[in-house]
Amino acid sequence: MSWKQNLPAVRGKLLVDEALAPFTWFRVGGPADVVFLPADEQDLADFLKALDPAALVLAIGVGSNLLVRDGGVDGVVIRLGKGFNTVEALGDNRIKAGSAVPDAILARKAADAGIAGLEFYAGIPGTVGGAAVMNAGCYGSETVNVIRSARVMDRQGNVREISGDQFDFTYRHSALQGADLIVLDAIFEGTADEPSEIKARMRAITERRETTQPIREKTGGSTFKNPPGHSSWKLVDEAGWRGRPYGGAMFSPLHSNFLINTGEATAADLEGLGDTVRADVLAKTGVQLEWEIKRIGRAE
């Protein structure tokens, strides 16, 4: 792995053989060959342009919907942070946010600017970059409804802008998945409303989330996509998996579509439980559950 001994100079941080568990909400997973925390967009571009083309590259957000397998991840994992967390109201009910901006912060800044339509982001624990890539949504709204464009960087460090219709959004999916592109920032558009009214709706979303989801557990959020005509939580519940231990993993007693690490789980426990439940639900109902949580890396 000669590229690992010849890493480009950076202004950010390069962490070699770095454990990825602290970078995910599940708090499990093996190491990455390299973790890169770029100082800003130029630092990221310079690094990618100089990095050996043989090195694999994967960008992650805050790890709220991510499961890293116990054997770790080959190549460079890029975690965007402070250099990508600005928010700017643009006028005409538009707002621009960096990839590392938490979705809840985007919702709050939009509310401060009197921009309605982004309230649902108050209920999503991820970041703007992840929301754009997976068409994040909840409570009847999705990213596809409000995103207008995004700037992305390719593996060679080149930047381009893509418009909303180029995302090819479907349920929890976009054309960015698997496209080897890193989201830098995005522009969203809502409608005008009084900030107090917007914030009242956000409070209702936050209160609902706090009472119905295990937000203080080590969890990856919604585990399975909802199949057409079905609710995943109900299928998991009716198959008898709510609150049933599997190693150190469990589907939450509070919300049965939330996979949780009860304290000492391995990634194998979590993924094994998920796949076991998928097989059980399929056998009992004929309905195929699809993972919503992104799973990366090698099994140990």
mmCIF file of C-alpha atoms in Angstrom:
data_model
loop_
_atom_site.group_PDB
_atom_site.id
_atom_site.type_symbol
_atom_site.label_atom_id
_atom_site.label_comp_id
_atom_site.label_asym_id
_atom_site.label_seq_id
_atom_site.Cartn_x
_atom_site.Cartn_y
_atom_site.Cartn_z
ATOM 1 C CA MET A 1 0.000 0.000 0.000
ATOM 2 C CA SER A 2 2.611 2.500 -1.159
ATOM 3 C CA TRP A 3 0.158 5.416 -1.374
ATOM 4 C CA LYS A 4 -0.193 5.317 2.413
ATOM 5 C CA GLN A 5 3.514 6.126 2.821
ATOM 6 C CA ASN A 6 3.287 9.056 0.386
ATOM 7 C CA LEU A 7 0.327 11.088 1.577
ATOM 8 C CA PRO A 8 0.050 14.692 0.331
ATOM 9 C CA ALA A 9 0.804 17.579 2.663
ATOM 10 C CA VAL A 10 -2.355 19.134 4.123
ATOM 11 C CA ARG A 11 -3.426 21.988 6.381
ATOM 12 C CA GLY A 12 -6.069 19.852 8.027
ATOM 13 C CA LYS A 13 -5.484 16.559 9.856
ATOM 14 C CA LEU A 14 -4.384 13.164 8.531
ATOM 15 C CA LEU A 15 -4.985 10.272 10.928
ATOM 16 C CA VAL A 16 -3.404 6.935 9.979
ATOM 17 C CA ASP A 17 -5.001 3.615 11.023
ATOM 18 C CA GLU A 18 -7.670 5.599 12.837
ATOM 19 C CA ALA A 19 -10.595 3.905 14.592
ATOM 20 C CA LEU A 20 -13.892 4.895 12.984
ATOM 21 C CA ALA A 21 -16.148 3.979 15.911
ATOM 22 C CA PRO A 22 -15.906 7.495 17.439
ATOM 23 C CA PHE A 23 -17.046 8.953 14.102
ATOM 24 C CA THR A 24 -20.371 7.072 14.116
ATOM 25 C CA TRP A 25 -23.450 7.172 16.308
ATOM 26 C CA PHE A 26 -23.388 3.386 16.732
ATOM 27 C CA ARG A 27 -19.863 3.669 18.210
ATOM 28 C CA VAL A 28 -18.715 0.466 16.508
ATOM 29 C CA GLY A 29 -16.444 -0.457 13.622
ATOM 30 C CA GLY A 30 -12.827 -1.037 12.701
ATOM 31 C CA PRO A 31 -10.200 1.465 11.546
ATOM 32 C CA ALA A 32 -9.721 3.300 8.283
ATOM 33 C CA ASP A 33 -6.344 3.224 6.563
ATOM 34 C CA VAL A 34 -6.455 7.025 6.714
ATOM 35 C CA VAL A 35 -8.954 9.594 7.995
ATOM 36 C CA PHE A 36 -8.643 13.079 6.487
ATOM 37 C CA LEU A 37 -10.185 16.123 8.144
ATOM 38 C CA PRO A 38 -9.706 18.914 5.567
ATOM 39 C CA ALA A 39 -9.298 22.489 6.754
ATOM 40 C CA ASP A 40 -11.440 23.861 3.937
ATOM 41 C CA GLU A 41 -12.464 23.349 0.315
ATOM 42 C CA GLN A 42 -9.049 24.247 -1.111
ATOM 43 C CA ASP A 43 -7.312 21.850 1.268
ATOM 44 C CA LEU A 44 -9.652 19.078 0.125
ATOM 45 C CA ALA A 45 -9.082 19.850 -3.558
ATOM 46 C CA ASP A 46 -5.295 19.972 -3.198
ATOM 47 C CA PHE A 47 -5.295 16.668 -1.321
ATOM 48 C CA LEU A 48 -7.421 14.843 -3.884
ATOM 49 C CA LYS A 49 -5.389 16.165 -6.801
ATOM 50 C CA ALA A 50 -2.145 14.953 -5.219
ATOM 51 C CA LEU A 51 -3.431 11.659 -3.775
ATOM 52 C CA ASP A 52 -2.385 8.457 -5.532
ATOM 53 C CA PRO A 53 -5.232 7.446 -7.895
ATOM 54 C CA ALA A 54 -4.979 3.915 -6.485
ATOM 55 C CA ALA A 55 -6.299 5.076 -3.102
ATOM 56 C CA LEU A 56 -10.003 4.571 -2.484
ATOM 57 C CA VAL A 57 -11.861 7.606 -1.139
ATOM 58 C CA LEU A 58 -15.085 7.750 0.866
ATOM 59 C CA ALA A 59 -16.712 10.846 2.391
ATOM 60 C CA ILE A 60 -18.852 10.591 5.518
ATOM 61 C CA GLY A 61 -20.898 13.047 7.554
ATOM 62 C CA VAL A 62 -21.573 12.789 11.281
ATOM 63 C CA GLY A 63 -22.133 9.041 10.999
ATOM 64 C CA SER A 64 -25.750 9.182 12.150
ATOM 65 C CA ASN A 65 -26.980 6.696 9.522
ATOM 66 C CA LEU A 66 -23.767 4.706 9.063
ATOM 67 C CA LEU A 67 -22.569 1.269 10.175
ATOM 68 C CA VAL A 68 -18.832 0.578 9.847
ATOM 69 C CA ARG A 69 -18.012 -3.139 9.821
ATOM 70 C CA ASP A 70 -15.538 -4.535 12.345
ATOM 71 C CA GLY A 71 -12.735 -5.174 9.834
ATOM 72 C CA GLY A 72 -12.443 -1.495 8.982
ATOM 73 C CA VAL A 73 -12.363 0.463 5.734
ATOM 74 C CA ASP A 74 -9.768 0.449 2.952
ATOM 75 C CA GLY A 75 -8.477 3.770 1.666
ATOM 76 C CA VAL A 76 -9.132 7.321 2.828
ATOM 77 C CA VAL A 77 -12.235 8.303 4.772
ATOM 78 C CA ILE A 78 -12.925 12.035 4.483
ATOM 79 C CA ARG A 79 -14.849 13.742 7.258
ATOM 80 C CA LEU A 80 -15.918 17.310 6.483
ATOM 81 C CA GLY A 81 -16.087 19.665 9.456
ATOM 82 C CA LYS A 82 -15.501 23.296 10.386
ATOM 83 C CA GLY A 83 -14.440 24.460 6.942
ATOM 84 C CA PHE A 84 -17.765 23.312 5.524
ATOM 85 C CA ASN A 85 -20.287 24.517 8.110
ATOM 86 C CA THR A 86 -21.371 28.002 7.030
ATOM 87 C CA VAL A 87 -24.999 29.014 6.456
ATOM 88 C CA GLU A 88 -26.077 32.065 4.447
ATOM 89 C CA ALA A 89 -29.553 33.402 3.680
ATOM 90 C CA LEU A 90 -29.525 34.475 0.014
ATOM 91 C CA GLY A 91 -32.850 36.284 -0.279
ATOM 92 C CA ASP A 92 -35.902 35.204 -2.297
ATOM 93 C CA ASN A 93 -36.554 32.489 0.311
ATOM 94 C CA ARG A 94 -33.290 30.743 -0.505
ATOM 95 C CA ILE A 95 -30.579 29.612 1.886
ATOM 96 C CA LYS A 96 -27.116 28.141 1.275
ATOM 97 C CA ALA A 97 -25.551 25.643 3.673
ATOM 98 C CA GLY A 98 -22.235 23.813 3.797
ATOM 99 C CA SER A 99 -22.110 20.045 3.657
ATOM 100 C CA ALA A 100 -21.165 19.695 7.337
ATOM 101 C CA VAL A 101 -24.035 21.841 8.639
ATOM 102 C CA PRO A 102 -26.331 19.735 10.841
ATOM 103 C CA ASP A 103 -29.810 19.451 9.371
ATOM 104 C CA ALA A 104 -31.331 20.854 12.563
ATOM 105 C CA ILE A 105 -29.116 23.961 12.302
ATOM 106 C CA LEU A 106 -30.217 24.461 8.692
ATOM 107 C CA ALA A 107 -33.838 24.324 9.844
ATOM 108 C CA ARG A 108 -33.176 26.853 12.606
ATOM 109 C CA LYS A 109 -31.303 29.295 10.362
ATOM 110 C CA ALA A 110 -34.044 29.048 7.746
ATOM 111 C CA ALA A 111 -36.633 29.809 10.418
ATOM 112 C CA ASP A 112 -34.634 32.831 11.597
ATOM 113 C CA ALA A 113 -34.704 34.102 7.996
ATOM 114 C CA GLY A 114 -38.460 33.534 7.678
ATOM 115 C CA ILE A 115 -38.040 30.636 5.228
ATOM 116 C CA ALA A 116 -40.662 27.922 5.671
ATOM 117 C CA GLY A 117 -40.586 24.407 4.269
ATOM 118 C CA LEU A 118 -37.370 23.212 5.880
ATOM 119 C CA GLU A 119 -38.896 22.536 9.302
ATOM 120 C CA PHE A 120 -38.685 18.774 8.825
ATOM 121 C CA TYR A 121 -34.900 18.969 9.055
ATOM 122 C CA ALA A 122 -35.364 19.631 12.781
ATOM 123 C CA GLY A 123 -36.222 15.930 13.039
ATOM 124 C CA ILE A 124 -33.216 14.587 11.114
ATOM 125 C CA PRO A 125 -29.913 13.944 12.959
ATOM 126 C CA GLY A 126 -27.615 14.101 9.904
ATOM 127 C CA THR A 127 -25.931 16.837 7.889
ATOM 128 C CA VAL A 128 -26.673 18.732 4.685
ATOM 129 C CA GLY A 129 -24.313 16.567 2.633
ATOM 130 C CA GLY A 130 -25.973 13.369 3.742
ATOM 131 C CA ALA A 131 -29.438 14.831 3.215
ATOM 132 C CA ALA A 132 -28.575 15.665 -0.395
ATOM 133 C CA VAL A 133 -27.084 12.251 -1.104
ATOM 134 C CA MET A 134 -29.890 10.146 0.379
ATOM 135 C CA ASN A 135 -32.904 12.439 -0.083
ATOM 136 C CA ALA A 136 -33.383 12.587 3.673
ATOM 137 C CA GLY A 137 -36.860 13.268 4.926
ATOM 138 C CA CYS A 138 -39.408 12.745 7.685
ATOM 139 C CA TYR A 139 -42.955 13.646 8.676
ATOM 140 C CA GLY A 140 -44.160 13.936 5.098
ATOM 141 C CA SER A 141 -41.363 16.082 3.628
ATOM 142 C CA GLU A 142 -38.163 15.221 1.759
ATOM 143 C CA THR A 143 -35.030 16.946 0.507
ATOM 144 C CA VAL A 144 -36.271 16.697 -3.082
ATOM 145 C CA ASN A 145 -38.970 19.250 -2.212
ATOM 146 C CA VAL A 146 -36.571 22.001 -1.146
ATOM 147 C CA ILE A 147 -33.091 21.527 -2.638
ATOM 148 C CA ARG A 148 -32.356 23.562 -5.766
ATOM 149 C CA SER A 149 -28.662 22.913 -6.460
ATOM 150 C CA ALA A 150 -25.427 21.672 -4.951
ATOM 151 C CA ARG A 151 -21.723 22.081 -5.546
ATOM 152 C CA VAL A 152 -19.799 18.823 -5.634
ATOM 153 C CA MET A 153 -16.138 17.806 -5.902
ATOM 154 C CA ASP A 154 -14.982 14.752 -7.830
ATOM 155 C CA ARG A 155 -12.135 12.346 -7.030
ATOM 156 C CA GLN A 156 -9.704 14.538 -8.991
ATOM 157 C CA GLY A 157 -10.518 17.654 -6.944
ATOM 158 C CA ASN A 158 -12.610 19.361 -9.620
ATOM 159 C CA VAL A 159 -15.726 21.295 -8.583
ATOM 160 C CA ARG A 160 -18.980 21.582 -10.479
ATOM 161 C CA GLU A 161 -22.574 22.540 -9.765
ATOM 162 C CA ILE A 162 -25.528 20.234 -10.247
ATOM 163 C CA SER A 163 -29.134 21.381 -10.422
ATOM 164 C CA GLY A 164 -32.035 19.855 -8.562
ATOM 165 C CA ASP A 165 -33.322 17.855 -11.513
ATOM 166 C CA GLN A 166 -29.920 16.178 -11.933
ATOM 167 C CA PHE A 167 -30.205 14.484 -8.549
ATOM 168 C CA ASP A 168 -32.748 11.939 -9.881
ATOM 169 C CA PHE A 169 -34.258 11.680 -6.433
ATOM 170 C CA THR A 170 -36.294 8.675 -5.375
ATOM 171 C CA TYR A 171 -37.232 7.464 -1.910
ATOM 172 C CA ARG A 172 -34.066 7.774 0.245
ATOM 173 C CA HIS A 173 -31.877 7.771 -2.840
ATOM 174 C CA SER A 174 -30.232 10.131 -5.328
ATOM 175 C CA ALA A 175 -27.882 9.891 -8.282
ATOM 176 C CA LEU A 176 -25.070 11.010 -5.963
ATOM 177 C CA GLN A 177 -25.007 7.616 -4.259
ATOM 178 C CA GLY A 178 -22.084 5.708 -5.681
ATOM 179 C CA ALA A 179 -21.144 8.627 -7.955
ATOM 180 C CA ASP A 180 -17.731 9.253 -6.334
ATOM 181 C CA LEU A 181 -18.688 12.874 -5.622
ATOM 182 C CA ILE A 182 -18.366 14.874 -2.403
ATOM 183 C CA VAL A 183 -21.063 17.444 -1.639
ATOM 184 C CA LEU A 184 -19.530 20.803 -0.666
ATOM 185 C CA ASP A 185 -22.666 22.881 -0.133
ATOM 186 C CA ALA A 186 -26.246 23.163 -1.330
ATOM 187 C CA ILE A 187 -28.917 25.788 -1.925
ATOM 188 C CA PHE A 188 -32.435 25.271 -0.613
ATOM 189 C CA GLU A 189 -35.642 27.171 -1.308
ATOM 190 C CA GLY A 190 -38.767 27.486 0.792
ATOM 191 C CA THR A 191 -41.631 29.918 1.146
ATOM 192 C CA ALA A 192 -42.064 33.054 3.225
ATOM 193 C CA ASP A 193 -43.617 32.814 6.692
ATOM 194 C CA GLU A 194 -43.317 34.370 10.124
ATOM 195 C CA PRO A 195 -40.306 33.014 12.036
ATOM 196 C CA SER A 196 -42.468 32.435 15.111
ATOM 197 C CA GLU A 197 -44.867 30.234 13.135
ATOM 198 C CA ILE A 198 -42.023 28.248 11.586
ATOM 199 C CA LYS A 199 -40.364 27.716 14.969
ATOM 200 C CA ALA A 200 -43.633 26.526 16.495
ATOM 201 C CA ARG A 201 -43.845 23.809 13.849
ATOM 202 C CA MET A 202 -40.207 22.900 14.487
ATOM 203 C CA ARG A 203 -40.865 22.550 18.212
ATOM 204 C CA ALA A 204 -43.726 20.177 17.480
ATOM 205 C CA ILE A 205 -41.427 18.042 15.312
ATOM 206 C CA THR A 206 -38.688 18.022 17.953
ATOM 207 C CA GLU A 207 -41.115 17.094 20.730
ATOM 208 C CA ARG A 208 -42.585 14.281 18.649
ATOM 209 C CA ARG A 209 -39.130 12.927 17.888
ATOM 210 C CA GLU A 210 -38.069 13.033 21.535
ATOM 211 C CA THR A 211 -41.107 11.047 22.666
ATOM 212 C CA THR A 212 -41.147 8.436 19.887
ATOM 213 C CA GLN A 213 -37.481 7.786 19.018
ATOM 214 C CA PRO A 214 -34.492 6.533 21.090
ATOM 215 C CA ILE A 215 -32.444 9.650 20.389
ATOM 216 C CA ARG A 216 -30.195 9.196 23.437
ATOM 217 C CA GLU A 217 -29.179 5.662 22.496
ATOM 218 C CA LYS A 218 -26.299 4.526 20.276
ATOM 219 C CA THR A 219 -28.386 4.227 17.142
ATOM 220 C CA GLY A 220 -28.174 4.738 13.406
ATOM 221 C CA GLY A 221 -31.653 6.194 13.026
ATOM 222 C CA SER A 222 -34.188 4.547 10.749
ATOM 223 C CA THR A 223 -32.831 1.103 9.925
ATOM 224 C CA PHE A 224 -35.043 0.031 7.025
ATOM 225 C CA LYS A 225 -36.800 1.931 4.279
ATOM 226 C CA ASN A 226 -40.575 1.750 4.360
ATOM 227 C CA PRO A 227 -41.718 -0.753 1.692
ATOM 228 C CA PRO A 228 -44.612 0.433 -0.505
ATOM 229 C CA GLY A 229 -47.819 0.152 1.489
ATOM 230 C CA HIS A 230 -46.072 -0.828 4.724
ATOM 231 C CA SER A 231 -44.358 0.695 7.756
ATOM 232 C CA SER A 232 -41.052 -0.954 8.583
ATOM 233 C CA TRP A 233 -41.491 -0.495 12.316
ATOM 234 C CA LYS A 234 -44.770 -2.388 12.218
ATOM 235 C CA LEU A 235 -43.306 -5.279 10.221
ATOM 236 C CA VAL A 236 -40.396 -5.577 12.683
ATOM 237 C CA ASP A 237 -42.760 -5.326 15.634
ATOM 238 C CA GLU A 238 -45.241 -7.910 14.356
ATOM 239 C CA ALA A 239 -42.386 -10.321 13.622
ATOM 240 C CA GLY A 240 -41.549 -10.192 17.339
ATOM 241 C CA TRP A 241 -38.252 -8.303 17.254
ATOM 242 C CA ARG A 242 -39.061 -5.180 19.292
ATOM 243 C CA GLY A 243 -36.772 -5.172 22.345
ATOM 244 C CA ARG A 244 -35.369 -8.663 21.632
ATOM 245 C CA PRO A 245 -31.593 -8.907 22.302
ATOM 246 C CA TYR A 246 -29.167 -10.207 19.691
ATOM 247 C CA GLY A 247 -25.661 -10.090 21.125
ATOM 248 C CA GLY A 248 -25.227 -6.445 22.059
ATOM 249 C CA ALA A 249 -27.803 -5.284 19.518
ATOM 250 C CA MET A 250 -31.547 -4.751 19.723
ATOM 251 C CA PHE A 251 -34.421 -3.065 17.943
ATOM 252 C CA SER A 252 -35.501 -0.312 20.308
ATOM 253 C CA PRO A 253 -38.485 -0.947 22.587
ATOM 254 C CA LEU A 254 -39.435 2.693 21.926
ATOM 255 C CA HIS A 255 -39.339 2.512 18.110
ATOM 256 C CA SER A 256 -38.926 -0.859 16.424
ATOM 257 C CA ASN A 257 -37.297 0.504 13.265
ATOM 258 C CA PHE A 258 -34.376 1.859 15.295
ATOM 259 C CA LEU A 259 -31.472 -0.543 15.689
ATOM 260 C CA ILE A 260 -29.491 0.220 18.852
ATOM 261 C CA ASN A 261 -26.169 -0.716 20.414
ATOM 262 C CA THR A 262 -27.125 -1.645 23.974
ATOM 263 C CA GLY A 263 -23.560 -1.125 25.165
ATOM 264 C CA GLU A 264 -21.162 -3.795 23.936
ATOM 265 C CA ALA A 265 -22.390 -4.548 20.417
ATOM 266 C CA THR A 266 -20.088 -5.250 17.514
ATOM 267 C CA ALA A 267 -20.895 -4.184 13.992
ATOM 268 C CA ALA A 268 -21.446 -7.889 13.284
ATOM 269 C CA ASP A 269 -24.133 -7.972 16.004
ATOM 270 C CA LEU A 270 -25.929 -4.979 14.518
ATOM 271 C CA GLU A 271 -25.756 -6.076 10.895
ATOM 272 C CA GLY A 272 -26.489 -9.675 11.837
ATOM 273 C CA LEU A 273 -29.634 -8.663 13.685
ATOM 274 C CA GLY A 274 -30.753 -6.497 10.797
ATOM 275 C CA ASP A 275 -30.288 -9.274 8.256
ATOM 276 C CA THR A 276 -31.933 -11.840 10.538
ATOM 277 C CA VAL A 277 -34.981 -9.614 10.903
ATOM 278 C CA ARG A 278 -35.110 -9.007 7.148
ATOM 279 C CA ALA A 279 -35.137 -12.755 6.518
ATOM 280 C CA ASP A 280 -37.762 -13.352 9.203
ATOM 281 C CA VAL A 281 -40.077 -10.613 7.928
ATOM 282 C CA LEU A 282 -39.729 -11.906 4.368
ATOM 283 C CA ALA A 283 -40.566 -15.452 5.448
ATOM 284 C CA LYS A 284 -43.593 -14.351 7.473
ATOM 285 C CA THR A 285 -45.043 -11.656 5.203
ATOM 286 C CA GLY A 286 -43.416 -11.885 1.787
ATOM 287 C CA VAL A 287 -42.263 -8.262 2.190
ATOM 288 C CA GLN A 288 -38.610 -7.439 1.528
ATOM 289 C CA LEU A 289 -37.098 -4.869 3.892
ATOM 290 C CA GLU A 290 -34.267 -2.783 2.431
ATOM 291 C CA TRP A 291 -31.526 -1.266 4.538
ATOM 292 C CA GLU A 292 -31.685 2.502 4.940
ATOM 293 C CA ILE A 293 -28.544 2.566 7.064
ATOM 294 C CA LYS A 294 -25.395 2.685 4.950
ATOM 295 C CA ARG A 295 -23.002 -0.185 5.730
ATOM 296 C CA ILE A 296 -19.340 0.073 4.751
ATOM 297 C CA GLY A 297 -16.086 -1.789 5.251
ATOM 298 C CA ARG A 298 -14.991 -5.379 5.749
ATOM 299 C CA ALA A 299 -16.296 -8.001 8.128
ATOM 300 C CA GLU A 300 -13.669 -9.012 10.665
#
